[in-house]
mmCIF file of C-alpha atoms and ligand atoms in Angstrom:
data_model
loop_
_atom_site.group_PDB
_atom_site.id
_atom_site.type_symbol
_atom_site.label_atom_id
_atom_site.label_comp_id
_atom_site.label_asym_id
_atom_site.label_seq_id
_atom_site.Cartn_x
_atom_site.Cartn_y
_atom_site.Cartn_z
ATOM 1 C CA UNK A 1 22.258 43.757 57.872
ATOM 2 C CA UNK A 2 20.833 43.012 54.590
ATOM 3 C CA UNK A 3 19.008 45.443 52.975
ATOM 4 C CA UNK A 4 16.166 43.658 50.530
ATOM 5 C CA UNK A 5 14.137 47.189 50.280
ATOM 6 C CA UNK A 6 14.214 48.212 46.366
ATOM 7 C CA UNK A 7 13.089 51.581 45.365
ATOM 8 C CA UNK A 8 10.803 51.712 42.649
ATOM 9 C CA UNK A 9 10.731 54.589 40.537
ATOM 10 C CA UNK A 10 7.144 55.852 39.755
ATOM 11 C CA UNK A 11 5.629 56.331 35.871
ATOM 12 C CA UNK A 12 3.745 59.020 36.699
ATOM 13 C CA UNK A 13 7.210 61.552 37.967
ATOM 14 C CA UNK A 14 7.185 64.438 39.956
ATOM 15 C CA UNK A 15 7.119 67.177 37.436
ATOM 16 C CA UNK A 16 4.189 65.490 36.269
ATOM 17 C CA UNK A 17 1.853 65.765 39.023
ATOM 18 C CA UNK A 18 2.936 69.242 39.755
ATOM 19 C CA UNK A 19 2.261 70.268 36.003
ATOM 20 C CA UNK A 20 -0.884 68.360 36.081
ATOM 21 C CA UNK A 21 -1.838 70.760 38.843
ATOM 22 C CA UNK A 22 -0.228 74.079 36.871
ATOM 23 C CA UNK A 23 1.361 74.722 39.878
ATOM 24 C CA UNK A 24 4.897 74.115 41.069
ATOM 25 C CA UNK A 25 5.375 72.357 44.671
ATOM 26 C CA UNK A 26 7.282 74.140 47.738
ATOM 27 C CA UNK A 27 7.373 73.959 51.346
ATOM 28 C CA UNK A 28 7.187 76.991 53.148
ATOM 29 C CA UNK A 29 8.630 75.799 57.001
ATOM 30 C CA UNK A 30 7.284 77.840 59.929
ATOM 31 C CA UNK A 31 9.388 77.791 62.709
ATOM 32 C CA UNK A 32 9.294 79.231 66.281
ATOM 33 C CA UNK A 33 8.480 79.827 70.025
ATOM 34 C CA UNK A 34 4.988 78.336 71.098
ATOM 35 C CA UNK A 35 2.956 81.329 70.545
ATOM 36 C CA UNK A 36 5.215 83.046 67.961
ATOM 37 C CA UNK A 37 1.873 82.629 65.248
ATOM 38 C CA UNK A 38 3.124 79.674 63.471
ATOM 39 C CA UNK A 39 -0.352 77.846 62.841
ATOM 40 C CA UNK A 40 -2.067 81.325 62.271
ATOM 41 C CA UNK A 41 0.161 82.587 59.856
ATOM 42 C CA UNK A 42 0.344 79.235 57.793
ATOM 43 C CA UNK A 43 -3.600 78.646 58.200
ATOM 44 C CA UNK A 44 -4.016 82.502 57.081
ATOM 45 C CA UNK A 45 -1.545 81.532 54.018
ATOM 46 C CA UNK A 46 -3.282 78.338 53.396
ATOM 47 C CA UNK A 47 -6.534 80.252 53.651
ATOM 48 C CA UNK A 48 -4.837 82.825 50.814
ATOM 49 C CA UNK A 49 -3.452 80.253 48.586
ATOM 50 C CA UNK A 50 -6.715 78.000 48.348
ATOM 51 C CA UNK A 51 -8.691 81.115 47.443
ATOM 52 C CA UNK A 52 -6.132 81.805 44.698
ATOM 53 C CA UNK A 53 -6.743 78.503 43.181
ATOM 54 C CA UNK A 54 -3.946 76.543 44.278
ATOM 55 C CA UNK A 55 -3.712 73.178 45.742
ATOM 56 C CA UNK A 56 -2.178 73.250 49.273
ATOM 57 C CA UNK A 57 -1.789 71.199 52.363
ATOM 58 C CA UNK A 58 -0.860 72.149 56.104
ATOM 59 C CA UNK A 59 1.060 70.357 58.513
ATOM 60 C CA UNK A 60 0.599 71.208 62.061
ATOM 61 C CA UNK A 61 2.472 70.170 64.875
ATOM 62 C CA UNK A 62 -0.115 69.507 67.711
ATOM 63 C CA UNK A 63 -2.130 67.922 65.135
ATOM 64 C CA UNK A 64 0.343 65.358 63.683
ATOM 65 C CA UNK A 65 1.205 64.504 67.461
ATOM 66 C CA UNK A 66 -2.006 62.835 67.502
ATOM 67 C CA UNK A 67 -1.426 60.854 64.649
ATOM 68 C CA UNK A 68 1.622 60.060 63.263
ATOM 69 C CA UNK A 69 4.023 61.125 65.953
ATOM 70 C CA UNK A 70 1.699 60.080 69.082
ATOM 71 C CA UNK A 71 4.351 57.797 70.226
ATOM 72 C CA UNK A 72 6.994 61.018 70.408
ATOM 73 C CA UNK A 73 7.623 62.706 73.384
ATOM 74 C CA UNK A 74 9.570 66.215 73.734
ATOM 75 C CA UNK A 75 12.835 64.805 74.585
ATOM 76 C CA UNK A 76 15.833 66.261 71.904
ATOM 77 C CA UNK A 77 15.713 62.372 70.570
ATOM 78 C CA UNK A 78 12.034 62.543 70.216
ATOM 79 C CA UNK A 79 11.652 66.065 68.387
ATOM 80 C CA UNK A 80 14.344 64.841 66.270
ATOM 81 C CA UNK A 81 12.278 62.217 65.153
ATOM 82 C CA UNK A 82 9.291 63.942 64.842
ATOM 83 C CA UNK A 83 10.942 66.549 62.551
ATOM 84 C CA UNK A 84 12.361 63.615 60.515
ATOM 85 C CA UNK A 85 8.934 62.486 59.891
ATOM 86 C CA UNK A 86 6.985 65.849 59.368
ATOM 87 C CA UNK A 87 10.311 66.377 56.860
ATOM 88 C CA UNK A 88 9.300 63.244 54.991
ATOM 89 C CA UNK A 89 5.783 63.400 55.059
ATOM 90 C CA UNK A 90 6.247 67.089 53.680
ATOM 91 C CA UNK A 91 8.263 65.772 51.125
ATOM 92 C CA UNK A 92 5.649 63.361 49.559
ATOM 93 C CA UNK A 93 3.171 66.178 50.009
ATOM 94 C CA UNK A 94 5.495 68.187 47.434
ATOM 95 C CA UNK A 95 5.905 65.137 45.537
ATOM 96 C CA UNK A 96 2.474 65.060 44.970
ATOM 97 C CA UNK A 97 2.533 68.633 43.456
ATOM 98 C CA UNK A 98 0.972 70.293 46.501
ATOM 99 C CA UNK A 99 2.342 73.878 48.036
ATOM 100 C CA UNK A 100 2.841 72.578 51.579
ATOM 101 C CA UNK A 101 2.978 74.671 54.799
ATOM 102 C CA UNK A 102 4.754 73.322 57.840
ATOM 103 C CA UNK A 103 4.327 74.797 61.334
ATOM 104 C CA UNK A 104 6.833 73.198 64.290
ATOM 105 C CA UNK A 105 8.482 74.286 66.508
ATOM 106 C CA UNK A 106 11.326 73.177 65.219
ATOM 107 C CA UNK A 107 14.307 74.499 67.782
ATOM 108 C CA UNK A 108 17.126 72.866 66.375
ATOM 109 C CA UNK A 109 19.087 73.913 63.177
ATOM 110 C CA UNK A 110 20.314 70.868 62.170
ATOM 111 C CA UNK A 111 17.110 69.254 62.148
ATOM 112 C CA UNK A 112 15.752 72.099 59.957
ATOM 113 C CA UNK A 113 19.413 71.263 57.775
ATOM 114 C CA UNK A 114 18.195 67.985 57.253
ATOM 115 C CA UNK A 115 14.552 68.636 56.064
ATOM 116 C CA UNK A 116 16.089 71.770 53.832
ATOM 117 C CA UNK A 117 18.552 69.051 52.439
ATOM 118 C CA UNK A 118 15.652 66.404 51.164
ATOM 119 C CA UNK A 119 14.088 69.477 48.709
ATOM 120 C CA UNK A 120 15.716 70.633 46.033
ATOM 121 C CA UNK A 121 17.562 74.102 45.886
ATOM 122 C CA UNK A 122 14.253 77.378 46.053
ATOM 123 C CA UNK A 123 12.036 74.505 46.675
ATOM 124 C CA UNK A 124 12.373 74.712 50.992
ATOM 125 C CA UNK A 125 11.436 77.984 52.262
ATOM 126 C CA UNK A 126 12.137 78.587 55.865
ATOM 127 C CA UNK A 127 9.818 81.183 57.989
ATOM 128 C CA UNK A 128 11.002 82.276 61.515
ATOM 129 C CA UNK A 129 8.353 83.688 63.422
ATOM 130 C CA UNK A 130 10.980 85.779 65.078
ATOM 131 C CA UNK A 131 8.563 87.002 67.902
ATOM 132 C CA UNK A 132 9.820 87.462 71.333
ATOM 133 C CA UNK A 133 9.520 85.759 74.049
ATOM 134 C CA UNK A 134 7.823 87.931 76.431
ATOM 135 C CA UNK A 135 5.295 88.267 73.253
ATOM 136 C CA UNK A 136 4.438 84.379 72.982
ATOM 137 C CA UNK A 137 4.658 84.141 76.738
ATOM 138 C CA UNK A 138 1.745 87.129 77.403
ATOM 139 C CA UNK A 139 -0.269 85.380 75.160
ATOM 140 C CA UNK A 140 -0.073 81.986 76.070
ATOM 141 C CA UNK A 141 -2.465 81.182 74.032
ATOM 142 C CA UNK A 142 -2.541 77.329 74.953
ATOM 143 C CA UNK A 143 -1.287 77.986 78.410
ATOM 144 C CA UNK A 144 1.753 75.522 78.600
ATOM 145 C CA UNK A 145 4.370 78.879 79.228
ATOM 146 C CA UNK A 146 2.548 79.335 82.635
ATOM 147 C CA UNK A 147 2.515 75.053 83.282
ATOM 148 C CA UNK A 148 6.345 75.568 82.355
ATOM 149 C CA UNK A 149 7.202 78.250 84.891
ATOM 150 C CA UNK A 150 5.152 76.207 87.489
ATOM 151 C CA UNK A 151 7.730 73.164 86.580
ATOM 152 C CA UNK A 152 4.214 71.296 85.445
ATOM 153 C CA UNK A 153 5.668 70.587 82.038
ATOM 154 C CA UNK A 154 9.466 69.893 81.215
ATOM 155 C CA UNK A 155 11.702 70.860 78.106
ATOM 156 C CA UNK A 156 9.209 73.356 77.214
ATOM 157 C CA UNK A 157 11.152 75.737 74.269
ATOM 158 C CA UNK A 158 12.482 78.986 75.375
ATOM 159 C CA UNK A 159 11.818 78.275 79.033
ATOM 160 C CA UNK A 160 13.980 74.646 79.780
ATOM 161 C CA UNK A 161 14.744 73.710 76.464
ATOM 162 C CA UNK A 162 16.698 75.541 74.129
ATOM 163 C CA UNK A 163 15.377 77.403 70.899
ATOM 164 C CA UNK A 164 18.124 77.901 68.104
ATOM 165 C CA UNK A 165 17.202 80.794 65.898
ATOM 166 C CA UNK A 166 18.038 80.261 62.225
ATOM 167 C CA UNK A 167 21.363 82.009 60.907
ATOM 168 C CA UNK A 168 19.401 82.557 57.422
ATOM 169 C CA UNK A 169 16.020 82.267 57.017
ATOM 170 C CA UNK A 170 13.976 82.986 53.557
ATOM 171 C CA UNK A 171 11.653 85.209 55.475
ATOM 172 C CA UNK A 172 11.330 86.574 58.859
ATOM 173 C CA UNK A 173 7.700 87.465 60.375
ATOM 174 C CA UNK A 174 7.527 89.200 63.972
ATOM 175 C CA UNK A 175 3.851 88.923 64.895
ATOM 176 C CA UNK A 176 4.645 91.122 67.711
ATOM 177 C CA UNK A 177 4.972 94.149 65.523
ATOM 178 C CA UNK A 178 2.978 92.965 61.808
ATOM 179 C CA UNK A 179 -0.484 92.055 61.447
ATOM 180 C CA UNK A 180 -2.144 88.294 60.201
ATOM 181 C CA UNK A 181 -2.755 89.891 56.848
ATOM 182 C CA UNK A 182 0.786 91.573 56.818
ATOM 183 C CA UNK A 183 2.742 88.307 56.963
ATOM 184 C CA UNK A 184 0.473 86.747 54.626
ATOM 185 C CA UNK A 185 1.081 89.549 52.319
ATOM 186 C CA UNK A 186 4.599 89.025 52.868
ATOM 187 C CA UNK A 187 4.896 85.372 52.178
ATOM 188 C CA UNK A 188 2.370 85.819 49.107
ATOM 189 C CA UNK A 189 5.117 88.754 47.438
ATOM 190 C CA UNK A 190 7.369 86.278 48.322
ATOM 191 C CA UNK A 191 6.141 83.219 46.313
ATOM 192 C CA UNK A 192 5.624 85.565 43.652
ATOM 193 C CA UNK A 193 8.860 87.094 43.465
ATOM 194 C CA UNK A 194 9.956 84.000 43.214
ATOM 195 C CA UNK A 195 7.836 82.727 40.525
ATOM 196 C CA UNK A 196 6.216 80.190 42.691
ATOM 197 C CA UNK A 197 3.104 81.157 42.016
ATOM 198 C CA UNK A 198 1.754 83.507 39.222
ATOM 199 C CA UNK A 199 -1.210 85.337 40.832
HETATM 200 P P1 LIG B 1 2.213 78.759 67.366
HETATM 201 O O1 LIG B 1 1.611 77.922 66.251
HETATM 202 O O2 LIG B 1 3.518 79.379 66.966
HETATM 203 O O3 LIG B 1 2.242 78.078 68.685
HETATM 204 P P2 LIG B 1 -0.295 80.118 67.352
HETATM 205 O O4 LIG B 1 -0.564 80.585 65.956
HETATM 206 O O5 LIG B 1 -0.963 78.856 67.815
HETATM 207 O O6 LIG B 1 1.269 80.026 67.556
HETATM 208 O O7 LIG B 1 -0.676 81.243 68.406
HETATM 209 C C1 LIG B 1 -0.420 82.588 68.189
HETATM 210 C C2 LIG B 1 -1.437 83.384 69.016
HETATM 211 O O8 LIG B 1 -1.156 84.766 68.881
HETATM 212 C C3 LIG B 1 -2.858 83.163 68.527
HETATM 213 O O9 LIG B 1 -3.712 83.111 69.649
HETATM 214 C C4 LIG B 1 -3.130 84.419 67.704
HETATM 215 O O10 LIG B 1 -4.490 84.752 67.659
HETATM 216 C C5 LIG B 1 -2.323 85.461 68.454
HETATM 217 N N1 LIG B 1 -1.879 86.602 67.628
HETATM 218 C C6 LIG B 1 -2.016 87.916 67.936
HETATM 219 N N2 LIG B 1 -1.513 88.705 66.980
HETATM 220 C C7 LIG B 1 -1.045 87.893 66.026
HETATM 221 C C8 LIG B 1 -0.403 88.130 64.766
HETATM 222 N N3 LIG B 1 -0.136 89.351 64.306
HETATM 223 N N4 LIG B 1 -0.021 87.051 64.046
HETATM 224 C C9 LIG B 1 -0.265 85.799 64.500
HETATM 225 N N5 LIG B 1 -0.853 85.508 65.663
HETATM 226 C C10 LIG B 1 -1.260 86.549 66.439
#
């Protein structure tokens, strides 16, 4: 098929925008069980990194199901696609100049391979909220573990759909065992150590 679609390169480029904003861009990628503290933590982090000054966004998962991936489903061709999108909307965020903080799910590695591959090398930061099952399951915060064990809802992660733990994260967070303002101390030492932020 022919492809007419030309990409036009922008005046204003990306180093621009971030140094407009005396910042430079990142995506920090939460990914876990439902109920592992992904959308605390990167709220809590947000929360830290607006009062600091910088300019930030958040993705979140249930919220860009009603939106922009409210056609998906939670079939491994669906969550595919939604990770593809979240990956490129994320990407644009960073474009922009913005420190951007993903939270999904996520349960596949090679779908977090191909977000990690659209950033440039430091610039992708992935976060497993490595907190165990039996953890997110007492919660159950939203109460889909218990609608899972009923067989209410299908291909729910960790019960009938598998969860692939990253080989190599950036950071690891158990929420289990550390407190909100522990991982967001965490993740702040880490953006500094790495010269991602300055204060
Ligand atoms: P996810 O986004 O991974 O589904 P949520 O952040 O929505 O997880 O839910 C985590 C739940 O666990 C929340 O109800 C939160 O209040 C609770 N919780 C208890 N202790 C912690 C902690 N140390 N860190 C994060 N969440 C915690």
């Amino acid at each position: 098929m022919e492809n007419n679609i030309v990409w036009h390169d922008h005046k204003v480029v990306r180093s621009e925008r971030a140094e407009n904003k005396s910042q430079k861009p990142c995506l920090l990628w939460f990914t876990g069980l439902s109920g592992s503290g992904k959308s605390t933590i990167a709220n809590a982090l947000d929360v830290a990194l607006h009062n600091r000054g910088y300019h930030t966004f958040l993705l979140d998962g249930d919220n860009v199901r009603h939106g922009l991936c409210k056609d998906l489903g939670f079939s491994d061709e669906d969550r595919v696609e939604n990770i593809r999108r979240v990956g490129e909307v994320s990407k644009l965020f960073t474009d922009a100049g913005l420190i951007v903080m993903s939270a999904f799910i996520s349960p596949f590695n090679s779908d977090r391979r191909m977000v990690r591959k659209l950033f440039p090398a430091g610039e992708f930061i992935e976060v497993y909220m490595d907190t165990p099952l039996a953890t997110c399951e007492e919660r159950d915060s939203k109460g889909l573990y218990q609608k899972a064990r009923a067989g209410e809802i299908t291909d729910f992660t960790g019960i009938d759909s598998p969860y692939e733990a990253p080989a190599k994260p950036e950071i690891s967070l158990d929420t289990s065992c550390s407190s909100v303002e522990d991982c967001v101390e965490s993740l702040i030492n880490y953006l500094l150590e790495r010269k991602l932020i300055a204060s």
